[in-house]
Short mmCIF file of C-alpha atoms in Angstrom, two decimals:
data_model
loop_
_atom_site.label_atom_id
_atom_site.label_comp_id
_atom_site.label_asym_id
_atom_site.label_seq_id
_atom_site.Cartn_x
_atom_site.Cartn_y
_atom_site.Cartn_z
CA GLU A 19 15.87 8.22 4.58
CA ASP A 20 19.28 9.79 4.04
CA GLN A 21 19.38 12.66 1.59
CA VAL A 22 22.34 14.39 -0.01
CA THR A 23 22.10 17.47 -2.20
CA GLN A 24 24.98 19.12 -4.01
CA SER A 25 25.15 22.60 -5.42
CA PRO A 26 25.76 24.01 -7.87
CA GLU A 27 25.16 21.34 -10.50
CA ALA A 28 27.82 22.92 -12.69
CA LEU A 29 30.48 25.49 -12.01
CA ARG A 30 32.69 27.25 -14.51
CA LEU A 31 35.82 28.93 -13.18
CA GLN A 32 38.76 30.68 -14.67
CA GLU A 33 42.13 29.27 -13.73
CA GLY A 34 43.11 30.74 -10.37
CA GLU A 35 39.54 31.69 -9.41
CA SER A 36 38.85 30.10 -6.03
CA SER A 37 35.38 28.84 -5.13
CA SER A 38 33.44 26.37 -2.99
CA LEU A 39 31.19 23.42 -3.69
CA ASN A 40 28.36 22.62 -1.29
CA CYS A 41 27.04 19.29 -0.06
CA SER A 42 23.97 19.43 2.20
CA TYR A 43 22.92 16.28 3.97
CA THR A 44 20.13 14.90 6.11
CA VAL A 45 21.00 11.66 7.86
CA SER A 46 19.90 9.81 10.96
CA GLY A 47 23.28 9.88 12.65
CA LEU A 48 26.31 10.80 10.57
CA ARG A 49 28.73 7.93 10.09
CA GLY A 50 31.06 9.81 7.84
CA LEU A 51 30.90 11.94 4.73
CA PHE A 52 32.99 11.13 1.70
CA TRP A 53 34.20 13.32 -1.14
CA TYR A 54 35.18 11.81 -4.45
CA ARG A 55 36.37 13.13 -7.77
CA GLN A 56 35.15 11.45 -10.95
CA ASP A 57 36.63 12.01 -14.37
CA PRO A 58 34.64 11.04 -17.49
CA GLY A 59 34.76 7.32 -18.14
CA LYS A 60 36.46 6.53 -14.83
CA GLY A 61 35.47 5.39 -11.38
CA PRO A 62 35.31 7.84 -8.49
CA GLU A 63 38.65 8.70 -6.92
CA PHE A 64 38.65 9.05 -3.15
CA LEU A 65 39.50 12.49 -1.81
CA PHE A 66 38.43 12.87 1.82
CA THR A 67 36.46 11.35 4.66
CA LEU A 68 35.05 13.64 7.34
CA TYR A 69 33.49 12.31 10.51
CA SER A 70 32.54 15.15 12.82
CA ALA A 71 31.45 18.78 12.68
CA GLY A 72 34.39 21.13 12.64
CA GLU A 73 36.68 18.66 10.97
CA GLU A 74 38.79 19.88 8.05
CA LYS A 75 41.05 18.04 5.64
CA GLU A 76 43.31 19.34 2.90
CA LYS A 77 44.96 17.93 -0.17
CA GLU A 78 46.84 20.19 -2.54
CA ARG A 79 44.35 22.84 -3.73
CA LEU A 80 41.36 21.16 -2.07
CA LYS A 81 40.05 21.63 1.44
CA ALA A 82 36.98 19.88 2.80
CA THR A 83 35.07 21.10 5.82
CA LEU A 84 32.08 19.72 7.71
CA THR A 85 29.26 21.19 9.77
CA LYS A 86 26.22 19.46 11.23
CA LYS A 87 24.21 20.09 8.10
CA GLU A 88 26.63 20.49 5.22
CA SER A 89 30.10 20.04 3.87
CA PHE A 90 32.09 22.33 1.65
CA LEU A 91 34.83 21.52 -0.79
CA HIS A 92 36.95 24.62 -1.20
CA ILE A 93 39.11 24.86 -4.29
CA THR A 94 41.94 27.38 -4.09
CA ALA A 95 43.50 28.71 -7.28
CA PRO A 96 42.14 25.87 -9.42
CA LYS A 97 43.92 24.61 -12.49
CA PRO A 98 42.38 23.10 -15.66
CA GLU A 99 43.35 19.63 -14.42
CA ASP A 100 40.95 20.10 -11.50
CA SER A 101 38.08 19.89 -13.98
CA ALA A 102 35.95 16.89 -13.02
CA THR A 103 32.71 15.96 -11.33
CA TYR A 104 32.93 16.11 -7.55
CA LEU A 105 30.69 13.78 -5.59
CA CYS A 106 29.85 13.66 -1.92
CA ALA A 107 28.26 10.65 -0.26
CA VAL A 108 27.17 9.34 3.11
CA PRO A 109 27.00 5.68 4.15
CA ASP A 110 23.96 3.96 5.62
CA ARG A 111 23.94 2.52 9.15
CA ALA A 112 25.78 -0.61 8.06
CA GLY A 113 28.31 1.34 6.05
CA ASN A 114 27.14 -0.36 2.89
CA MET A 115 24.93 1.72 0.69
CA LEU A 116 26.30 5.13 -0.16
CA THR A 117 23.79 7.87 -0.80
CA PHE A 118 25.37 10.16 -3.36
CA GLY A 119 24.61 13.74 -4.13
CA GLY A 120 23.98 14.62 -7.75
CA GLY A 121 27.51 15.90 -8.14
CA THR A 122 29.03 19.21 -9.15
CA ARG A 123 30.59 19.34 -12.57
CA LEU A 124 33.55 21.68 -12.32
CA MET A 125 35.11 23.18 -15.42
CA VAL A 126 38.27 25.27 -15.05
CA LYS A 127 39.31 27.24 -18.08
CA PRO A 128 42.88 28.39 -18.65
CA GLY B 8 47.51 2.57 -0.92
CA ALA B 9 43.87 1.41 -1.20
CA VAL B 10 43.94 0.59 -4.90
CA VAL B 11 41.09 -1.25 -6.58
CA SER B 12 41.46 -2.66 -10.07
CA GLN B 13 38.91 -3.92 -12.57
CA HIS B 14 39.30 -6.14 -15.56
CA PRO B 15 38.50 -5.70 -18.33
CA SER B 16 38.30 -1.93 -18.66
CA TRP B 17 35.96 -2.31 -21.60
CA VAL B 18 34.20 -5.17 -23.34
CA ILE B 19 31.99 -5.54 -26.37
CA CYS B 20 29.88 -8.64 -26.69
CA LYS B 21 27.03 -10.04 -28.72
CA SER B 22 23.52 -10.22 -27.35
CA GLY B 23 22.92 -13.47 -25.48
CA THR B 24 26.48 -14.02 -24.35
CA SER B 25 27.79 -13.80 -20.79
CA VAL B 26 30.47 -11.42 -19.60
CA LYS B 27 32.57 -11.64 -16.45
CA ILE B 28 34.07 -8.59 -14.77
CA GLU B 29 36.72 -8.91 -12.07
CA CYS B 30 37.28 -6.53 -9.19
CA ARG B 31 40.42 -6.79 -7.09
CA SER B 32 41.67 -4.91 -4.06
CA LEU B 33 45.39 -4.77 -4.73
CA ASP B 34 46.92 -3.64 -1.47
CA PHE B 35 44.30 -4.30 1.17
CA GLN B 36 41.78 -6.89 2.23
CA ALA B 37 38.11 -6.19 1.78
CA THR B 38 35.43 -8.28 3.40
CA THR B 39 32.83 -6.24 1.57
CA MET B 40 32.78 -5.22 -2.08
CA PHE B 41 30.07 -3.38 -3.93
CA TRP B 42 28.91 -3.30 -7.52
CA TYR B 43 27.46 -0.19 -9.11
CA ARG B 44 26.26 0.76 -12.54
CA GLN B 45 26.25 4.23 -13.95
CA PHE B 46 24.41 5.55 -16.96
CA PRO B 47 25.64 8.65 -18.81
CA LYS B 48 25.37 11.83 -16.76
CA GLN B 49 23.71 9.98 -13.90
CA SER B 50 24.86 9.09 -10.44
CA LEU B 51 26.09 5.67 -9.38
CA MET B 52 23.39 3.11 -8.62
CA LEU B 53 24.23 0.36 -6.16
CA MET B 54 23.42 -3.04 -7.62
CA ALA B 55 24.62 -5.40 -4.90
CA THR B 56 26.75 -5.82 -1.83
CA SER B 57 29.16 -8.72 -1.83
CA ASN B 58 30.59 -10.27 1.30
CA GLU B 59 33.48 -12.71 1.18
CA GLY B 60 32.29 -16.27 1.47
CA SER B 61 28.58 -15.52 1.46
CA LYS B 62 25.81 -14.74 -0.98
CA ALA B 63 25.53 -11.24 -2.35
CA THR B 64 22.71 -8.94 -1.31
CA TYR B 65 20.97 -7.37 -4.27
CA GLU B 66 19.20 -4.03 -4.36
CA GLN B 67 15.55 -3.89 -5.25
CA GLY B 68 14.98 -4.24 -8.96
CA VAL B 69 18.30 -5.95 -9.70
CA GLU B 70 17.90 -9.45 -11.11
CA LYS B 71 20.17 -11.75 -9.14
CA ASP B 72 19.95 -14.48 -11.77
CA LYS B 73 21.13 -12.07 -14.42
CA PHE B 74 23.90 -10.42 -12.46
CA LEU B 75 25.82 -13.20 -10.73
CA ILE B 76 28.23 -12.11 -8.06
CA ASN B 77 30.96 -14.22 -6.50
CA HIS B 78 33.24 -13.05 -3.72
CA ALA B 79 35.62 -15.95 -3.30
CA SER B 80 38.42 -14.22 -1.45
CA LEU B 81 39.21 -11.09 0.53
CA THR B 82 40.67 -9.47 -2.57
CA LEU B 83 38.50 -10.64 -5.45
CA SER B 84 34.87 -10.26 -6.44
CA THR B 85 33.41 -11.05 -9.84
CA LEU B 86 30.27 -9.88 -11.59
CA THR B 87 28.93 -12.01 -14.41
CA VAL B 88 26.29 -10.53 -16.66
CA THR B 89 24.45 -13.54 -18.03
CA SER B 90 22.65 -13.55 -21.37
CA ALA B 91 23.51 -9.91 -21.90
CA HIS B 92 21.20 -7.69 -23.90
CA PRO B 93 21.70 -4.18 -25.28
CA GLU B 94 19.87 -2.67 -22.31
CA ASP B 95 22.61 -4.06 -20.06
CA SER B 96 25.12 -1.78 -21.77
CA SER B 97 26.44 0.49 -19.08
CA PHE B 98 29.44 1.48 -17.00
CA TYR B 99 29.98 -1.00 -14.18
CA ILE B 100 32.05 0.08 -11.21
CA CYS B 101 33.08 -1.89 -8.17
CA SER B 102 34.21 -0.60 -4.82
CA ALA B 103 35.81 -2.17 -1.79
CA ARG B 104 35.59 -1.22 1.84
CA VAL B 105 38.77 -1.38 3.82
CA LEU B 106 38.72 -4.15 6.40
CA ALA B 107 38.34 -2.20 9.60
CA GLY B 108 34.85 -2.98 10.79
CA GLY B 109 33.19 0.41 11.02
CA PRO B 110 30.28 1.80 9.01
CA GLY B 111 32.28 4.94 8.34
CA ASP B 112 35.02 3.05 6.57
CA THR B 113 35.90 4.48 3.21
CA GLN B 114 34.84 2.78 0.02
CA TYR B 115 37.50 2.83 -2.68
CA PHE B 116 36.34 2.53 -6.25
CA GLY B 117 37.76 0.70 -9.23
CA PRO B 118 38.29 2.39 -12.59
CA GLY B 119 35.13 0.91 -14.06
CA THR B 120 34.26 -1.42 -16.93
CA ARG B 121 32.43 -0.18 -19.99
CA LEU B 122 30.12 -2.92 -21.28
CA THR B 123 28.62 -2.62 -24.74
CA VAL B 124 26.18 -5.30 -25.87
CA LEU B 125 25.51 -5.41 -29.59
#
């Protein structure tokens, strides 16, 4: 059974204070790892898909990396508008069911 | 690109009535769409997988006669909550997988529909 664990559950940062969010996974053959951002009362917004260890992707202040056991979402010089819950997920063999981590609730204070 | 819309964004209904929620992929075709529900401060729970032109596959514990899913085209799936009760109040979110054929294809999510049953 696929398992995804995110840490920390909550993270408070000052504006400009860089940090990393962790997503550890146990799957029987990785078929991709997805990162999403979810704001309160909204659906998850797609950020990145990573497929193989060593892969990195960037978007503005966010950078996602992947190893064989975990993925990191690095946030550089965050701004208050980066405050949200960040979710990582892996698909099952058929690419249907996503197993989500519990999410990291990020709060960036000005 | 890869935009998914939902309508309505919120709905309030009386107990016993039925509510239909639409999910559309606006700029891509999706053979597979998914319906989730999310309770406050909890993760998304997959309810069913919907394939265009065929019957939906429901997750264990989800009543298929209560949550009717229709996927009539490559861009539209609907979820009908029949005889809704207060316990059905939740945030319903759909997602669509880009038509590319691989299990690693990204799922794009709609903005969600807040259902409140009085």
